[in-house]
Coordinates of C-alpha atoms and ligand atoms in Angstrom, one line a residue:
M1 CA -25.2 -10.8 4.0
G2 CA -27.1 -12.3 6.9
S3 CA -27.8 -15.6 5.1
H4 CA -24.1 -16.0 4.4
A5 CA -22.9 -15.5 7.9
S6 CA -22.4 -19.1 8.5
E7 CA -20.5 -19.7 5.3
I8 CA -18.2 -16.8 6.0
A9 CA -17.6 -18.1 9.6
A10 CA -16.8 -21.6 8.3
F11 CA -14.5 -20.2 5.7
M12 CA -12.7 -18.1 8.3
D13 CA -12.4 -21.1 10.8
D14 CA -10.8 -23.1 8.0
L15 CA -8.4 -20.2 7.1
K16 CA -7.5 -19.7 10.8
A17 CA -6.9 -23.4 11.3
K18 CA -4.5 -23.4 8.4
N19 CA -2.7 -20.1 9.2
P20 CA -2.7 -20.0 13.0
G21 CA -1.8 -16.8 14.7
E22 CA -1.6 -14.8 11.5
H23 CA -4.0 -12.0 12.7
E24 CA -3.3 -9.4 10.0
F25 CA -3.8 -12.1 7.3
H26 CA -7.1 -13.2 8.9
Q27 CA -8.3 -9.6 9.1
A28 CA -7.5 -8.8 5.4
V29 CA -9.2 -12.0 4.2
H30 CA -12.3 -11.6 6.5
E31 CA -13.0 -8.2 5.0
V32 CA -12.9 -9.5 1.4
A33 CA -14.8 -12.7 2.3
E34 CA -17.8 -10.6 3.5
S35 CA -18.0 -9.2 -0.1
I36 CA -17.0 -12.2 -2.1
I37 CA -18.9 -15.0 -0.4
P38 CA -22.4 -13.5 -1.1
F39 CA -21.2 -12.3 -4.5
M40 CA -20.4 -15.9 -5.5
D41 CA -24.1 -16.6 -5.6
T42 CA -24.3 -14.7 -9.0
K43 CA -21.7 -17.1 -10.5
P44 CA -21.6 -20.4 -8.5
I45 CA -18.7 -21.8 -10.5
Y46 CA -16.4 -19.5 -8.5
R47 CA -17.6 -21.4 -5.4
D48 CA -17.6 -24.9 -7.0
L49 CA -14.0 -24.5 -8.2
K50 CA -12.8 -23.0 -4.9
I51 CA -11.5 -19.9 -6.6
F52 CA -11.5 -17.8 -3.4
E53 CA -9.8 -20.6 -1.4
R54 CA -7.1 -20.6 -3.9
M55 CA -6.6 -16.9 -3.8
C56 CA -6.1 -17.2 -0.1
E57 CA -3.3 -19.8 -0.5
P58 CA -0.1 -18.2 -1.9
D59 CA 1.4 -19.9 -4.9
R60 CA 4.6 -20.0 -2.9
T61 CA 6.3 -18.5 0.1
I62 CA 10.1 -18.0 0.1
I63 CA 11.8 -17.4 3.5
F64 CA 15.5 -17.0 3.8
R65 CA 18.4 -16.0 6.0
V66 CA 20.0 -12.5 5.4
C67 CA 23.3 -12.2 7.1
W68 CA 25.3 -8.9 7.0
Q69 CA 28.0 -7.1 8.8
A70 CA 27.6 -3.8 10.6
D71 CA 30.2 -1.0 10.6
D72 CA 31.6 -2.1 13.9
G73 CA 32.3 -5.6 12.6
T74 CA 29.4 -7.3 14.4
V75 CA 27.4 -9.9 12.4
H76 CA 23.6 -9.6 12.1
V77 CA 21.1 -12.3 11.0
N78 CA 17.7 -11.1 9.6
R79 CA 14.9 -13.0 7.9
G80 CA 13.9 -12.2 4.3
F81 CA 10.6 -13.1 2.7
R82 CA 8.9 -13.1 -0.7
V83 CA 5.3 -14.2 -0.7
Q84 CA 4.2 -14.9 -4.4
V85 CA 0.5 -15.0 -4.1
N86 CA -1.0 -15.2 -7.5
N87 CA 0.2 -14.7 -11.2
A88 CA -3.0 -15.3 -13.0
I89 CA -3.2 -12.0 -14.8
G90 CA 0.5 -11.1 -14.9
P91 CA 3.9 -11.5 -13.3
Y92 CA 3.9 -11.3 -9.5
K93 CA 4.1 -7.6 -8.4
G94 CA 4.3 -5.8 -5.1
G95 CA 6.6 -3.9 -2.8
C96 CA 9.2 -4.9 -0.2
R97 CA 9.0 -3.7 3.3
F98 CA 11.9 -3.4 5.8
H99 CA 10.6 -2.9 9.3
P100 CA 11.1 -4.7 12.6
T101 CA 7.4 -5.6 12.7
V102 CA 7.6 -7.6 9.4
N103 CA 6.6 -11.2 9.7
L104 CA 4.7 -13.8 7.6
S105 CA 1.3 -12.6 8.6
V106 CA 1.9 -9.0 7.7
L107 CA 3.4 -10.0 4.3
K108 CA 0.6 -12.5 3.5
F109 CA -2.0 -9.8 4.3
L110 CA -0.2 -7.4 2.0
G111 CA 0.3 -9.9 -0.8
F112 CA -3.3 -11.1 -0.5
E113 CA -4.6 -7.5 -0.9
Q114 CA -2.0 -6.8 -3.7
Q115 CA -3.5 -9.3 -6.1
L116 CA -6.9 -7.6 -5.9
K117 CA -5.3 -4.0 -6.0
N118 CA -3.3 -4.9 -9.0
S119 CA -6.3 -6.2 -10.8
L120 CA -8.2 -3.0 -10.1
T121 CA -5.5 -1.0 -11.9
G122 CA -6.4 -2.8 -15.2
L123 CA -2.7 -3.5 -15.8
P124 CA -1.3 -7.1 -16.3
M125 CA 0.2 -7.6 -12.8
G126 CA -0.2 -10.5 -10.3
G127 CA 0.2 -10.1 -6.6
A128 CA 3.1 -10.5 -4.2
K129 CA 4.8 -8.9 -1.3
G130 CA 8.2 -9.3 0.4
G131 CA 10.6 -7.7 2.8
S132 CA 12.5 -8.3 6.0
D133 CA 12.4 -7.6 9.7
F134 CA 15.6 -5.5 9.3
D135 CA 15.2 -2.1 10.9
P136 CA 16.8 0.6 8.7
K137 CA 16.5 3.2 11.6
G138 CA 19.8 4.3 12.9
K139 CA 21.8 2.4 10.2
S140 CA 24.5 4.0 8.2
N141 CA 24.3 4.2 4.4
A142 CA 27.1 1.5 4.2
E143 CA 25.1 -0.8 6.5
V144 CA 21.9 -0.4 4.4
M145 CA 23.9 -1.1 1.3
R146 CA 25.4 -4.3 2.7
F147 CA 21.9 -5.4 4.0
C148 CA 20.3 -4.7 0.6
Q149 CA 23.0 -6.7 -1.3
A150 CA 22.8 -9.5 1.1
F151 CA 19.0 -9.6 0.7
M152 CA 19.2 -9.6 -3.1
S153 CA 21.9 -12.3 -3.0
E154 CA 19.1 -14.7 -2.3
L155 CA 16.0 -12.9 -3.8
F156 CA 17.5 -12.6 -7.3
R157 CA 17.0 -16.3 -8.1
H158 CA 13.2 -15.9 -7.4
I159 CA 12.5 -12.7 -9.5
G160 CA 12.7 -11.4 -13.0
P161 CA 10.9 -9.0 -15.3
D162 CA 8.4 -11.6 -16.5
V163 CA 8.5 -13.6 -13.2
D164 CA 8.2 -11.2 -10.2
V165 CA 8.9 -7.5 -10.0
P166 CA 9.5 -6.1 -6.5
A167 CA 9.3 -2.4 -5.6
G168 CA 9.4 -0.2 -2.4
D169 CA 7.1 0.0 0.7
I170 CA 7.8 1.0 4.3
G171 CA 11.6 1.5 4.8
V172 CA 12.3 0.8 1.1
G173 CA 12.7 3.9 -1.2
A174 CA 14.9 5.0 -4.0
K175 CA 18.1 4.4 -2.2
E176 CA 17.4 0.8 -1.2
I177 CA 16.0 0.0 -4.7
G178 CA 19.3 1.4 -6.2
Y179 CA 21.4 -1.0 -4.0
M180 CA 19.1 -3.9 -4.8
F181 CA 19.0 -3.2 -8.5
G182 CA 22.8 -2.9 -8.6
Q183 CA 23.2 -6.3 -6.9
Y184 CA 20.8 -8.0 -9.2
K185 CA 22.6 -6.6 -12.2
R186 CA 26.0 -7.7 -10.8
L187 CA 24.7 -11.3 -10.0
T188 CA 22.8 -11.9 -13.3
N189 CA 24.7 -9.7 -15.7
K190 CA 21.3 -8.5 -16.9
F191 CA 20.1 -4.9 -17.1
E192 CA 16.3 -5.4 -17.1
G193 CA 13.2 -4.0 -15.5
V194 CA 13.3 -6.4 -12.5
L195 CA 12.4 -3.7 -9.9
T196 CA 10.3 -0.6 -10.0
G197 CA 10.7 2.7 -8.2
K198 CA 14.2 2.9 -9.8
G199 CA 16.2 6.1 -10.2
L200 CA 15.5 8.0 -13.4
E201 CA 19.1 7.4 -14.6
Y202 CA 18.7 3.7 -14.8
G203 CA 15.1 3.0 -16.0
G204 CA 12.8 4.6 -13.3
S205 CA 9.6 6.4 -14.3
L206 CA 8.6 9.9 -13.7
I207 CA 5.8 10.3 -11.2
R208 CA 6.4 6.9 -9.5
T209 CA 7.6 8.7 -6.3
E210 CA 4.5 10.8 -6.1
A211 CA 2.0 8.3 -7.4
T212 CA 0.7 6.7 -4.3
G213 CA 0.0 9.8 -2.3
Y214 CA -1.3 11.8 -5.3
G215 CA -3.5 8.8 -6.3
A216 CA -5.1 8.6 -2.8
V217 CA -6.1 12.2 -3.1
Y218 CA -7.4 11.7 -6.7
F219 CA -9.4 8.8 -5.5
M220 CA -10.9 10.9 -2.7
E221 CA -11.6 13.6 -5.3
N222 CA -13.6 11.2 -7.3
M223 CA -15.6 10.0 -4.3
L224 CA -16.3 13.6 -3.3
A225 CA -17.4 14.6 -6.8
V226 CA -20.2 12.1 -6.6
Q227 CA -21.6 14.1 -3.8
G228 CA -20.8 17.5 -5.3
L229 CA -17.9 18.1 -2.8
D230 CA -14.2 19.1 -3.3
F231 CA -11.1 20.0 -1.4
E232 CA -11.3 23.7 -1.5
G233 CA -10.9 25.2 2.0
K234 CA -11.4 21.9 3.7
T235 CA -9.4 20.7 6.7
V236 CA -7.4 17.5 6.1
V237 CA -5.7 15.3 8.7
V238 CA -2.8 13.1 7.3
S239 CA -0.9 10.5 9.3
G240 CA 2.6 9.4 8.5
S241 CA 5.4 11.5 7.0
G242 CA 7.0 9.1 4.6
N243 CA 6.7 8.8 0.8
V244 CA 2.9 8.4 0.8
A245 CA 1.9 10.9 3.4
I246 CA 4.2 13.7 2.1
H247 CA 2.8 13.4 -1.4
A248 CA -0.8 13.0 -0.3
A249 CA -0.4 16.2 1.8
E250 CA 1.3 18.0 -1.2
K251 CA -1.6 17.1 -3.6
A252 CA -4.3 18.0 -1.0
C253 CA -2.6 21.4 -0.6
Q254 CA -2.4 21.9 -4.3
M255 CA -6.2 21.2 -4.5
G256 CA -6.9 24.0 -2.0
A257 CA -7.1 22.0 1.2
K258 CA -5.7 23.0 4.6
V259 CA -3.5 20.1 5.7
V260 CA -3.0 20.4 9.5
T261 CA -1.2 17.2 10.6
L262 CA 1.6 14.8 9.8
S263 CA 3.1 12.0 12.1
D264 CA 5.5 9.3 12.6
S265 CA 6.0 6.5 15.2
G266 CA 7.0 9.2 17.7
G267 CA 3.7 11.2 17.6
F268 CA 2.0 13.8 15.4
I269 CA 2.4 17.5 14.7
H270 CA -0.6 19.9 14.5
D271 CA -0.2 23.0 12.4
P272 CA -3.5 24.8 12.7
A273 CA -2.4 27.4 10.1
G274 CA -2.1 24.7 7.5
M275 CA 0.8 23.5 5.5
T276 CA 2.2 25.2 2.5
E277 CA 4.4 23.8 -0.4
E278 CA 7.3 25.4 1.4
K279 CA 6.6 23.6 4.6
I280 CA 6.1 20.3 2.8
N281 CA 9.4 20.6 1.0
W282 CA 11.1 21.2 4.4
V283 CA 9.5 17.9 5.6
K284 CA 10.8 16.1 2.4
T285 CA 14.4 17.3 3.2
L286 CA 13.9 16.4 6.9
K287 CA 13.0 12.8 6.0
K288 CA 15.8 12.5 3.4
N289 CA 18.1 13.2 6.3
N290 CA 16.3 10.7 8.6
G291 CA 14.9 13.4 10.8
R292 CA 11.9 13.1 13.1
I293 CA 8.6 14.9 12.6
S294 CA 8.8 16.5 16.1
E295 CA 11.5 18.8 14.7
Y296 CA 8.8 20.5 12.6
T297 CA 7.6 22.5 15.6
K298 CA 11.0 24.2 16.1
E299 CA 10.9 25.4 12.5
F300 CA 7.3 26.5 12.2
S301 CA 5.8 28.6 15.0
G302 CA 2.2 27.9 16.0
S303 CA 2.5 24.2 15.5
T304 CA 2.5 21.6 18.4
F305 CA 3.9 18.1 18.8
H306 CA 1.8 15.4 20.5
E307 CA 4.1 12.7 21.7
K308 CA 3.1 9.1 21.1
K309 CA -0.4 10.2 19.9
R310 CA -2.1 9.7 16.5
P311 CA -3.8 12.6 14.9
W312 CA -7.4 11.3 14.8
S313 CA -8.7 13.5 17.6
V314 CA -8.0 16.7 15.5
P315 CA -11.3 17.8 13.9
C316 CA -11.3 17.6 10.1
D317 CA -13.5 17.3 7.0
Y318 CA -11.3 14.6 5.4
A319 CA -8.8 12.1 6.7
L320 CA -5.8 10.5 4.9
P321 CA -4.2 7.6 6.9
C322 CA -0.7 7.1 5.2
A323 CA 1.4 5.5 7.8
T324 CA 0.7 1.8 8.4
Q325 CA -1.8 -1.0 9.2
N326 CA -4.3 -0.7 12.1
E327 CA -3.6 2.9 12.8
I328 CA -7.2 3.9 13.1
S329 CA -8.9 2.0 15.9
G330 CA -12.8 1.6 16.2
E331 CA -12.7 4.3 18.9
E332 CA -10.6 6.6 16.8
A333 CA -13.0 6.2 13.8
K334 CA -15.9 7.1 16.1
A335 CA -14.0 10.3 17.2
L336 CA -13.4 11.3 13.6
I337 CA -17.1 10.7 12.9
A338 CA -18.2 12.7 15.9
N339 CA -16.0 15.5 14.8
G340 CA -17.7 15.5 11.4
V341 CA -15.3 13.7 9.0
K342 CA -17.0 13.3 5.6
A343 CA -14.4 11.2 3.7
V344 CA -11.5 8.9 4.3
S345 CA -9.0 7.7 1.6
E346 CA -6.5 5.0 2.8
G347 CA -3.0 5.8 1.5
A348 CA -1.6 3.1 3.8
N349 CA -2.5 -0.5 3.5
M350 CA -5.3 -1.6 5.9
P351 CA -4.8 1.4 8.2
T352 CA -8.4 1.0 9.6
V353 CA -9.4 -1.8 11.9
D354 CA -12.5 -3.8 11.0
A355 CA -14.6 -2.0 13.6
G356 CA -13.5 1.4 12.2
V357 CA -14.4 0.4 8.7
K358 CA -17.8 -0.7 9.8
A359 CA -18.3 2.6 11.8
F360 CA -17.4 4.7 8.8
L361 CA -19.7 2.7 6.6
A362 CA -22.6 2.8 9.1
A363 CA -22.1 6.6 9.4
G364 CA -22.2 7.1 5.6
V365 CA -18.6 8.5 5.5
L366 CA -17.2 8.2 2.0
F367 CA -14.6 5.5 2.6
G368 CA -12.0 4.7 0.0
P369 CA -10.4 1.4 1.0
A370 CA -6.6 0.9 0.5
K371 CA -6.7 -1.6 -2.3
A372 CA -8.5 1.0 -4.5
A373 CA -7.2 4.3 -2.9
N374 CA -3.5 3.5 -2.9
A375 CA -3.4 1.7 -6.2
G376 CA -1.8 4.6 -7.9
G377 CA 1.7 3.7 -6.8
V378 CA 1.6 0.1 -8.2
A379 CA -0.2 1.5 -11.4
V380 CA 2.7 3.7 -12.1
S381 CA 4.9 0.8 -11.3
G382 CA 3.1 -1.1 -14.0
M383 CA 3.8 1.8 -16.3
E384 CA 7.5 1.7 -15.4
M385 CA 7.4 -2.0 -16.4
S386 CA 6.0 -1.1 -19.9
Q387 CA 8.5 1.6 -20.4
N388 CA 11.4 -0.8 -19.5
S389 CA 10.1 -3.5 -21.9
A390 CA 9.7 -1.0 -24.7
R391 CA 13.0 0.8 -23.7
V392 CA 11.2 4.2 -23.8
S393 CA 10.5 7.0 -21.3
W394 CA 7.1 8.6 -21.2
T395 CA 6.8 12.3 -20.4
D396 CA 5.8 13.8 -17.1
K397 CA 2.6 15.1 -18.7
E398 CA 1.7 11.7 -20.1
L399 CA 2.3 10.0 -16.8
R400 CA 0.4 12.5 -14.7
N401 CA -2.6 12.2 -17.0
L402 CA -2.3 8.3 -17.0
L403 CA -2.3 8.3 -13.2
K404 CA -5.3 10.6 -13.0
T405 CA -7.2 8.6 -15.5
T406 CA -6.3 5.3 -13.8
M407 CA -7.6 6.5 -10.4
S408 CA -10.9 7.7 -11.9
T409 CA -11.2 4.3 -13.8
I410 CA -10.7 2.4 -10.4
H411 CA -13.3 4.7 -8.8
Q412 CA -15.7 3.8 -11.6
T413 CA -15.1 0.0 -11.1
C414 CA -15.7 0.4 -7.3
H415 CA -18.8 2.5 -8.1
Q416 CA -20.1 -0.2 -10.5
F417 CA -20.0 -2.9 -7.8
G418 CA -20.6 -0.7 -4.7
A419 CA -23.4 1.7 -5.8
G420 CA -26.5 1.3 -3.7
H421 CA -24.9 -1.1 -1.3
G422 CA -24.1 1.5 1.4
V423 CA -26.3 3.0 4.0
N424 CA -29.4 4.8 2.6
G425 CA -28.5 3.7 -0.9
T426 CA -24.9 5.2 -0.9
V427 CA -21.8 3.6 -2.5
D428 CA -20.1 0.9 -0.5
Y429 CA -16.5 1.3 -1.9
V430 CA -15.3 -1.6 0.2
R431 CA -17.6 -4.1 -1.6
G432 CA -16.9 -2.3 -4.8
A433 CA -13.1 -2.7 -4.6
N434 CA -13.2 -6.3 -3.4
I435 CA -15.5 -7.5 -6.1
G436 CA -14.1 -5.2 -8.7
G437 CA -10.5 -6.7 -8.0
F438 CA -11.8 -10.2 -7.6
V439 CA -13.6 -10.7 -10.9
K440 CA -10.6 -10.4 -13.4
V441 CA -8.3 -12.6 -11.3
A442 CA -11.1 -15.2 -10.8
D443 CA -12.1 -15.4 -14.5
A444 CA -8.4 -15.8 -15.5
M445 CA -8.1 -18.6 -13.0
L446 CA -11.2 -20.3 -14.3
A447 CA -9.6 -20.1 -17.8
F448 CA -6.6 -22.2 -16.6
G449 CA -8.7 -25.1 -15.1
V450 CA -7.9 -26.7 -11.9
M451 CA -4.4 -25.9 -10.6
Ligands
LIG501 P1 7.8 5.2 4.4 O1 8.8 4.2 5.0 O2 8.2 6.2 3.4 O3 7.0 6.0 5.6 C1 6.3 5.3 6.6 C2 5.7 6.3 7.5 O4 4.8 5.6 8.4 C3 6.8 7.0 8.4 O5 6.3 8.2 8.7 C4 6.8 6.0 9.6 O6 7.2 6.6 10.8 C5 5.3 5.7 9.7 N1 5.2 4.4 10.4 C6 5.6 3.1 9.8 N2 5.3 2.2 10.7 C7 4.8 2.7 11.8 C8 4.2 2.2 13.0 N3 4.3 0.9 13.3 N4 3.6 3.1 13.8 C9 3.6 4.5 13.5 N5 4.1 5.0 12.4 C10 4.7 4.1 11.5 O7 6.6 4.3 3.8 P2 5.5 4.7 2.7 O8 5.1 6.0 2.9 O9 6.0 4.1 1.4 O10 4.4 3.6 3.1 C11 3.4 4.0 4.1 C12 2.1 3.1 3.8 O11 1.7 3.3 2.5 C13 2.4 1.7 4.2 O12 1.2 1.1 4.7 C14 2.6 1.1 2.8 O13 2.2 -0.3 2.7 C15 1.5 1.9 2.0 N6 1.8 2.0 0.5 C16 2.9 2.4 0.0 C17 3.1 2.5 -1.4 C18 4.3 3.1 -2.0 O14 4.3 3.2 -3.2 N7 5.4 3.5 -1.2 C19 2.1 2.1 -2.3 C20 0.8 1.7 -1.6 C21 0.8 1.7 -0.3 P3 8.7 6.2 11.4 O15 9.7 6.9 10.5 O16 8.6 6.7 12.8 O17 8.8 4.7 11.4
LIG502 O1 1.5 -1.6 -1.5 C1 1.8 -1.2 -2.6 O2 1.0 -1.2 -3.5 C2 3.2 -0.9 -2.8 N1 4.0 -0.9 -1.9 C3 3.7 -0.6 -4.2 C4 3.9 -1.9 -5.0 C5 4.6 -1.7 -6.3 O3 5.0 -2.8 -6.9 O4 4.8 -0.6 -6.8

């Protein structure tokens, strides 16, 4: 990489000048540039035709006002976004996030990664991301419904089953998807597969809810198998307690691991005895009722709550960050390494800061980057799109098998481009995922000529 340092620096200077202040976007692009810029030597036409520059400039960015009324009659104004990054290999596809930290930088980083992630799934999906700075916390159901309807009242004209298919992300689950689908149907008079993560009654797919968390565990299982390791009896630390975290914890438990932590923005719980299916089901109900993870300690004795702390100081064999971006700092990565962590699989998007990723790679930790490790969610979304187009519903067994096979195919792709590139000849899954995702999108773009 050394000989490419100045090309990467110049590329990043240009990107930063064009996108000032968008730190998360810079961070996501920089990580990929470190893999792709040297790789372009193997096929100079990518460089000559500015394929990577084009992937860093969204096809379009839609920003709109979302105005809604609270239960007490007050009027609120939020900002809505949809960043349509690239549709070279299929309709734009990616989730919507409702969280007060949402801004253009966050959605551009997520959309940028999504185009590569979706390519890795092998399914025909382009990349996009959307959302709003709306904070669902503390809102009534009626307020969430009015917000979702207001959001869709503008978004509907920019999406469609062959155009752009949004889904959930932080703050957007089955309830919000239901409200948005209903509003789309009312405005267009069309019942079509325009969103994924839908309820089973109206075109949703089995296993979509579980897919991201389960997939992150399957990805880790594949990485472990290369080194003859597994989950049996291993201690696992999980962050978050939302959709991804709960299902990652559930699958790790089913595979014989001892899951000892969960968290939310208030802090983390440590349960040294390990979680059972019963405890995880209790957390599912807690979260459905908008409860806080601190309540866990009142229900299960022997567990402790650590206010405003993240779980990375707890010794473990494996770590599954499943909450949000930049939740493992360089120092926290070093603490995990010092405590003997052997593998990390990113259920969340970009949960590890750059220094943390570098520390894991330098220490030879098996590190599954988000765009590969959490691709199970969007992969089953792709399967939901197929079922909707064919007007069929696949069985639970078929979908479970498809998810497992997809995660192992993604692992193989990462292995193909990453093997031998890590320390002491190990697999660099970051390089593997970046190049594995890039090639298909890049070759499709070449086929279309200059545009
Ligand atoms: P949820 O809204 O269901 O849960 C989010 C969890 O993360 C909550 O426990 C939340 O705590 C915590 N969290 C969110 N923001 C912060 C923050 N700034 N600081 C600390 N904790 C935070 O979202 P998901 O589980 O769906 O998403 C989690 C991650 O997984 C995200 O990075 C998302 O992009 C990624 N992902 C999701 C997919 C999906 O299919 N849902 C697919 C692929 C990736 P609190 O309740 O206190 O806010
Ligand atoms: O980050 C992600 O991959 C998601 N939030 C899921 C996207 C999708 O379209 O299912």
